[in-house]
mmCIF file of C-alpha atoms in Angstrom:
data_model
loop_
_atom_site.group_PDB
_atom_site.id
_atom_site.type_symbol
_atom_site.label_atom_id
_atom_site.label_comp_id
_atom_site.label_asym_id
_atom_site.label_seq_id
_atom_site.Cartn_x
_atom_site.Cartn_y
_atom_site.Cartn_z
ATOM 1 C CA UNK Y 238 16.889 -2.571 40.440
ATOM 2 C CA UNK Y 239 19.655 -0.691 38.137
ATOM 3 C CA UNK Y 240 22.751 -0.593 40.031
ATOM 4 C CA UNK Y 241 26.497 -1.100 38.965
ATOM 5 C CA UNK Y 242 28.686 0.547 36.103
ATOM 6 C CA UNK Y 243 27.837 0.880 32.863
ATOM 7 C CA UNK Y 244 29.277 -1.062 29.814
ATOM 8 C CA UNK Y 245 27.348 0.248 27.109
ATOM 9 C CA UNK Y 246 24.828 2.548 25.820
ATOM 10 C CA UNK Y 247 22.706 3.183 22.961
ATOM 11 C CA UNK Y 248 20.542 5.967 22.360
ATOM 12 C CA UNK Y 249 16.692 6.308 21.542
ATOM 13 C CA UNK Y 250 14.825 8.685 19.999
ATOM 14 C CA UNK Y 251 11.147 8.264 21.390
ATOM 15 C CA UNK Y 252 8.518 9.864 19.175
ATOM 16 C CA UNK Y 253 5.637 12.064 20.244
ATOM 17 C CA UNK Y 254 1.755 9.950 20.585
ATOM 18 C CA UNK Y 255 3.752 6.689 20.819
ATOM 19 C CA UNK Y 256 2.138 3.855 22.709
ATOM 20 C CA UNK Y 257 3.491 1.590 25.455
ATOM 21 C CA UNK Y 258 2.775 -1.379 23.591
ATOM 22 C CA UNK Y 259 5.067 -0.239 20.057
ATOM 23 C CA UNK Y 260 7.863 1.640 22.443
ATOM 24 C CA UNK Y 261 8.290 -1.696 24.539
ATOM 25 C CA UNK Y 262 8.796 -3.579 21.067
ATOM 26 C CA UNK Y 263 11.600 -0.969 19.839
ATOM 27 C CA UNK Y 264 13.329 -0.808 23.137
ATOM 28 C CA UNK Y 265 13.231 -4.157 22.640
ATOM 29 C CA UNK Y 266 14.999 -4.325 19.642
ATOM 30 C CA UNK Y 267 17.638 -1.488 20.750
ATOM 31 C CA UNK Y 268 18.117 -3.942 23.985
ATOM 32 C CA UNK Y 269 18.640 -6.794 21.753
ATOM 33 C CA UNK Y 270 21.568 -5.313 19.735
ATOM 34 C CA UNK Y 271 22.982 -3.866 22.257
ATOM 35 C CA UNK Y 272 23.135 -6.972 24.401
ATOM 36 C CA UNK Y 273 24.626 -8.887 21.300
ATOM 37 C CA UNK Y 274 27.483 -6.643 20.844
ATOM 38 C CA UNK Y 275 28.447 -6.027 24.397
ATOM 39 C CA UNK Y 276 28.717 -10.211 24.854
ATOM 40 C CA UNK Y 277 31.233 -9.998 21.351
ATOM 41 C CA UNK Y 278 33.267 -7.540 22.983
ATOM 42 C CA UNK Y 279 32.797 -8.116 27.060
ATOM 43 C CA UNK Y 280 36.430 -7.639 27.920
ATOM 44 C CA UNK Y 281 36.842 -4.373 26.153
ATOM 45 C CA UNK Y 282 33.615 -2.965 27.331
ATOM 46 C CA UNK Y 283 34.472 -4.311 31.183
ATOM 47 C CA UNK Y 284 37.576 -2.119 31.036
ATOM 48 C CA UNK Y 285 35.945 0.999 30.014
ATOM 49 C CA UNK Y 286 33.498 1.007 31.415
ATOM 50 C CA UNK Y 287 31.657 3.845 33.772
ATOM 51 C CA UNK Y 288 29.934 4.702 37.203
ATOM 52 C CA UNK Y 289 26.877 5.743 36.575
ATOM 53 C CA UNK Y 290 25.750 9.141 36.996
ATOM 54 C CA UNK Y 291 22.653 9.656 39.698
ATOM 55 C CA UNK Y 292 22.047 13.282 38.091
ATOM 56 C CA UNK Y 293 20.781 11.635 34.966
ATOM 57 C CA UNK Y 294 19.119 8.948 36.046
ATOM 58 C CA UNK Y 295 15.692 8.444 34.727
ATOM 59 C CA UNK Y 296 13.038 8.406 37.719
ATOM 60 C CA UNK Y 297 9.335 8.235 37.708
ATOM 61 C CA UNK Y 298 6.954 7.110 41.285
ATOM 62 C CA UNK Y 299 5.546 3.641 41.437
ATOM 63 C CA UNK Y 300 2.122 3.567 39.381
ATOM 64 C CA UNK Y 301 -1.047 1.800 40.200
ATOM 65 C CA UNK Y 302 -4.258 1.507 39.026
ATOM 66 C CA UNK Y 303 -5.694 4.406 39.536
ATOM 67 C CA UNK Y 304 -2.817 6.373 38.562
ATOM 68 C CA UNK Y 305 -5.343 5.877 34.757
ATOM 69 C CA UNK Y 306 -8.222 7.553 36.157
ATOM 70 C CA UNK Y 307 -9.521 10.493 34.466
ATOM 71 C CA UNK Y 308 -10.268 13.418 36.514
ATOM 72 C CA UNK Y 309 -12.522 15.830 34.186
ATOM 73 C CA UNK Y 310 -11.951 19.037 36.510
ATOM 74 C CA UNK Y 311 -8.663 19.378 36.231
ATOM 75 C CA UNK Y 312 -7.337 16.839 33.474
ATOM 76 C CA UNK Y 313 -6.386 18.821 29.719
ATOM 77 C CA UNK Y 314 -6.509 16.803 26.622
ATOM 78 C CA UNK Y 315 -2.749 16.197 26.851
ATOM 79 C CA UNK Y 316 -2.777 15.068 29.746
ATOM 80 C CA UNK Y 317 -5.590 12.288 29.101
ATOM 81 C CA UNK Y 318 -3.324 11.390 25.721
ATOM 82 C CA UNK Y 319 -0.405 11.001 27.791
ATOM 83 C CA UNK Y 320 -1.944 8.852 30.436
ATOM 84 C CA UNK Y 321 -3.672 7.041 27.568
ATOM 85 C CA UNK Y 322 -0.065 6.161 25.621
ATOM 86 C CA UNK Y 323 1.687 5.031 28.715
ATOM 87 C CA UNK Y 324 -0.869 2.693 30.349
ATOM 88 C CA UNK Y 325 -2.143 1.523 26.655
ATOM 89 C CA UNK Y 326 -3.049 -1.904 26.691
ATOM 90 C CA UNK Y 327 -2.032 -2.459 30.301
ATOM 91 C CA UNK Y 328 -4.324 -0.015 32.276
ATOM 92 C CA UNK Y 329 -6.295 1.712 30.054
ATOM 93 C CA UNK Y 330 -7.356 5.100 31.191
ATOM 94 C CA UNK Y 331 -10.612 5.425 32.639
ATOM 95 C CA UNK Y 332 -13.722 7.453 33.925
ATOM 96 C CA UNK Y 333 -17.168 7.121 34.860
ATOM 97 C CA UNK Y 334 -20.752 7.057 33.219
ATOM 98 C CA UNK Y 335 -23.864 6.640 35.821
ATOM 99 C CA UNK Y 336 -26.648 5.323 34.185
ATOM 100 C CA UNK Y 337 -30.184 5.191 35.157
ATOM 101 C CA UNK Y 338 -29.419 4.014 39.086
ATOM 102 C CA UNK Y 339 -25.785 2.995 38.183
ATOM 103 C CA UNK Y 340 -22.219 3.486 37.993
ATOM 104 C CA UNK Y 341 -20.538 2.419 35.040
ATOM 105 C CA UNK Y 342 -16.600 2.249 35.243
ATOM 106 C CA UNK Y 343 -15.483 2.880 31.340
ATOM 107 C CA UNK Y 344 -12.090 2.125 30.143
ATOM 108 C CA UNK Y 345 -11.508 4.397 26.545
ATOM 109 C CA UNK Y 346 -8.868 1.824 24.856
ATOM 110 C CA UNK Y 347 -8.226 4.140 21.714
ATOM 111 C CA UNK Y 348 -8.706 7.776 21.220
ATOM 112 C CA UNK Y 349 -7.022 10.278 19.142
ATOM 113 C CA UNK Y 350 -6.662 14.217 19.449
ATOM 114 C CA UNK Y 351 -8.404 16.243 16.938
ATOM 115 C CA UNK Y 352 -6.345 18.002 14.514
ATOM 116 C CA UNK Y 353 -7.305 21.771 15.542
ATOM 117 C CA UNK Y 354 -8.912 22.603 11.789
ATOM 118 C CA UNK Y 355 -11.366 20.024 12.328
ATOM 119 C CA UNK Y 356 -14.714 21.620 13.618
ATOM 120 C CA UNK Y 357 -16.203 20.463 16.560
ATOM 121 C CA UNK Y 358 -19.243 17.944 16.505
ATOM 122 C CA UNK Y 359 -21.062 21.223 18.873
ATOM 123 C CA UNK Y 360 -19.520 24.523 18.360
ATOM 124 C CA UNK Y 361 -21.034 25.412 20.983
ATOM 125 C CA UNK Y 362 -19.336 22.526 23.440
ATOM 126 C CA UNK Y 363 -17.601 25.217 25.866
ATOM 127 C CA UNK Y 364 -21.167 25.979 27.475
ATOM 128 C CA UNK Y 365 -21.302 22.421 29.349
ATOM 129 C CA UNK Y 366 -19.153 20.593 31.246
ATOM 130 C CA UNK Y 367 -15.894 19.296 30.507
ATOM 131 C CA UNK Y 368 -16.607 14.948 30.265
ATOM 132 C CA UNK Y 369 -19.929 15.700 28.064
ATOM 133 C CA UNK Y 370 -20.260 12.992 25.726
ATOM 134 C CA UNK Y 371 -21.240 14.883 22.049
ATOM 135 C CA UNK Y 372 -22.100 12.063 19.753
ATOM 136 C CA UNK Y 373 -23.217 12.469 16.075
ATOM 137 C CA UNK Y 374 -24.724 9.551 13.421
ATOM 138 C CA UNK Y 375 -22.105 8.165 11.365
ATOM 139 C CA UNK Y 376 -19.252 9.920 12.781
ATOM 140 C CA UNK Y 377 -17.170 7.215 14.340
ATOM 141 C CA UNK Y 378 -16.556 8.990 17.488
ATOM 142 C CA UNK Y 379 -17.374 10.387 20.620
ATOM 143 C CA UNK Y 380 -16.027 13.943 21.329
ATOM 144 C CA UNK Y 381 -15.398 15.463 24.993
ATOM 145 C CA UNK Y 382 -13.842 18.248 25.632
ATOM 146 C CA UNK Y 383 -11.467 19.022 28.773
ATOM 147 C CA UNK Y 384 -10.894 21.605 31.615
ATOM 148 C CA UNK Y 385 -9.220 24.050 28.910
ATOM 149 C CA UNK Y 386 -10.786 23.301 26.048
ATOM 150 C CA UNK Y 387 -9.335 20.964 24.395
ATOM 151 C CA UNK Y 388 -11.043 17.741 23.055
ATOM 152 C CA UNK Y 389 -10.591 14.220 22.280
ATOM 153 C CA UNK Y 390 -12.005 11.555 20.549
ATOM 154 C CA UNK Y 391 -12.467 8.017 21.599
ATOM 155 C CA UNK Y 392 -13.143 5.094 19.108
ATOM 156 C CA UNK Y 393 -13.464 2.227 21.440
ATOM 157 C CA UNK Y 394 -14.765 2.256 24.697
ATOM 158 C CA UNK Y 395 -14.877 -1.144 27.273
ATOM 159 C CA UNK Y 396 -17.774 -1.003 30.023
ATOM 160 C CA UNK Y 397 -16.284 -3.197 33.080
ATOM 161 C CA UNK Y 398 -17.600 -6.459 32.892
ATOM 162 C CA UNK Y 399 -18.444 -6.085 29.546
ATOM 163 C CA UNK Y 400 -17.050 -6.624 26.125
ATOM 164 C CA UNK Y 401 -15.284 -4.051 23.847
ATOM 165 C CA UNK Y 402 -17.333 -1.550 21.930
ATOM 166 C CA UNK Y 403 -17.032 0.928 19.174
ATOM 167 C CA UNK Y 404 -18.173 4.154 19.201
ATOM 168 C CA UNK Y 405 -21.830 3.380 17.663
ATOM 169 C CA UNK Y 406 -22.431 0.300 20.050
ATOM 170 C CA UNK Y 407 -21.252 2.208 22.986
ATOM 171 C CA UNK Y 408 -23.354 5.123 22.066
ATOM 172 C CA UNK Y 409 -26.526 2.358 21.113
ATOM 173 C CA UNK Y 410 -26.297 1.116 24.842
ATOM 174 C CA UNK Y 411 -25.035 3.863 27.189
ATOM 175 C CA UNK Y 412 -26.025 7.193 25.577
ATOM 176 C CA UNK Y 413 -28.916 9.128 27.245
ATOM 177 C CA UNK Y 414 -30.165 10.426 24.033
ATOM 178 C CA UNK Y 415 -33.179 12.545 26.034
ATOM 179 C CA UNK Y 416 -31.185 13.950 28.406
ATOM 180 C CA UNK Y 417 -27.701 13.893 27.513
ATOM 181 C CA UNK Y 418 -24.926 11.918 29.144
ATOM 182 C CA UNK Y 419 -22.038 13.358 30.787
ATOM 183 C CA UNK Y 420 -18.668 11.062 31.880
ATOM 184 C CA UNK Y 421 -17.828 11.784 36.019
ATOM 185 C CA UNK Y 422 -14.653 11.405 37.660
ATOM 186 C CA UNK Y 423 -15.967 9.822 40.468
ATOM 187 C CA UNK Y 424 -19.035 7.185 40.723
ATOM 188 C CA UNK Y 425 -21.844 9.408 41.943
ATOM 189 C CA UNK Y 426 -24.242 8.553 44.874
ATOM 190 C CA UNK Y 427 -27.490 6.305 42.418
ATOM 191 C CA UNK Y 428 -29.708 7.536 45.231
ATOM 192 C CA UNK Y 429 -29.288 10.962 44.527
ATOM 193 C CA UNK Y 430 -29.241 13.158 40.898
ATOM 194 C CA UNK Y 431 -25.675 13.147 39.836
ATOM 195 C CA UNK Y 432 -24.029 16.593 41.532
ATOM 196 C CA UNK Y 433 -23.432 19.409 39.423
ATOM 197 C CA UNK Y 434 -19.599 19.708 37.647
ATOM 198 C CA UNK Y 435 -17.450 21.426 39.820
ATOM 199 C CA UNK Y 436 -15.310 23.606 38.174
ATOM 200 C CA UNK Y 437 -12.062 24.731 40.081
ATOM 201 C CA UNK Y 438 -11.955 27.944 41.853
ATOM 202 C CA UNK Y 439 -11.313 31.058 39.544
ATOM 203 C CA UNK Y 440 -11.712 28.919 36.700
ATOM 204 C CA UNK Y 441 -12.374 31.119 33.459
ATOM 205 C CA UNK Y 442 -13.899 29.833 30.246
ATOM 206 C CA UNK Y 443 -11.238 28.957 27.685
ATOM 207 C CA UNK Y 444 -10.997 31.295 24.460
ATOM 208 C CA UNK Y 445 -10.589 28.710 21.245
ATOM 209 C CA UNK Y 446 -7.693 29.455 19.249
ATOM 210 C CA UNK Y 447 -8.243 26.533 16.810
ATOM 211 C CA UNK Y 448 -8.016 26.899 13.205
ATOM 212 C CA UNK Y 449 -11.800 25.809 13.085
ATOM 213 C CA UNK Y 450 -12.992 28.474 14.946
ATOM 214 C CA UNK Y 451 -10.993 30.994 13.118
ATOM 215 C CA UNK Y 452 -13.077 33.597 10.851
ATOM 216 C CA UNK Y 453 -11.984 34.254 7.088
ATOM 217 C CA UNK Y 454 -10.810 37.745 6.220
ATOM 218 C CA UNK Y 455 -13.639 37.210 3.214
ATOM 219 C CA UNK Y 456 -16.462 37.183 5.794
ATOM 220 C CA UNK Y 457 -15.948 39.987 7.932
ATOM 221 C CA UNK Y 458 -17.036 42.929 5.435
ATOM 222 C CA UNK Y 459 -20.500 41.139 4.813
ATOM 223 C CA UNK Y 460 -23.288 42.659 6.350
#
């Protein structure tokens, strides 16, 4: 698809967190100028111009749907926030809810990664699964925490077939507030109780090193 010399480059800085969506627009824009002044100056760029180099080309596999899918036991927060900036508004990354006697697919279409000082809805979250939905009145998210520890928090959430929700409506119509609600990588079998998390083999409990969970010189003399 990208073959022949090269008349002219430009270069890009691409920030950190940026979404598909605003990168395609200032690519775009870089593109655009570019283009412009390679057509005002096509026979000078023609003669110098260069092979192109197949040790920096830029590579990547061919992507499908599924390449959005969340997969709780082995998926960090990172990598969730990566998946979740690259597929933005195209694929949205997604998981699984079951409830009652069926499988939800659930795309999360904005989310954000806590800044470590903020405290966790649970402090004690590390004691169940990684995908467990911790939900809290008027805070306008849903935390889960990953395979290491980390968390994130989704805003919006879209059930398939359904419309877009915020965090309150999704939490309104899907949460198990008895029991608890937990999301699944895979759709689980709605004859059966949904199977126990899995964790990886030698997998050992994360220590937090968040500023949150950090414990003020003033507070460890008290008795």
């Amino acid at each position: 698809m990208d073959g022949g010399r090269i008349l002219a480059q430009a270069p890009y800085k691409m920030n950190p967190g940026i979404k598909y969506d605003q990168m395609a627009l200032e690519l775009a824009g870089v593109g655009g100028e570019l283009l412009l002044k390679v057509l005002e100056n096509l026979d000078f760029v023609r003669k110098n111009s260069v092979e192109q180099d197949i040790l920096k080309e830029t590579s990547t596999y061919l992507f499908h749907k599924q390449s959005s899918q969340i997969y709780w036991e082995t998926m960090t927060a990172d990598d969730i926030f990566k998946k979740h900036c690259a597929f933005y508004t195209k694929e949205p990354v997604y998981t699984f809810l079951r409830v009652k006697n069926k499988n939800h697919m659930v795309q999360f279409m904005e989310m954000t990664k806590p800044d470590p000082s903020v405290p966790p809805i649970d402090p004690n979250y590390l004691e169940s699964p990684p995908g467990t939905v911790f939900f809290k009145k008027k805070v306008p998210y849903i935390e889960l925490h990953c395979i290491d520890g980390s968390r994130i928090h989704v805003t919006r959430f879209k059930v398939s077939g359904k419309a877009e929700r915020d965090t309150f409506q999704f939490s309104a119509g899907y949460r198990d507030k008895k029991r608890g609600s937990r999301f699944i990588s895979v759709g689980a079998c709605t004859k059966r109780p949904t199977p126990p998390f899995q964790y990886p083999e030698g997998y050992v409990k994360p220590v937090i090193n968040e500023k949150w969970a950090e414990v003020p010189e003033t507070l460890t003399d008290q008795k």
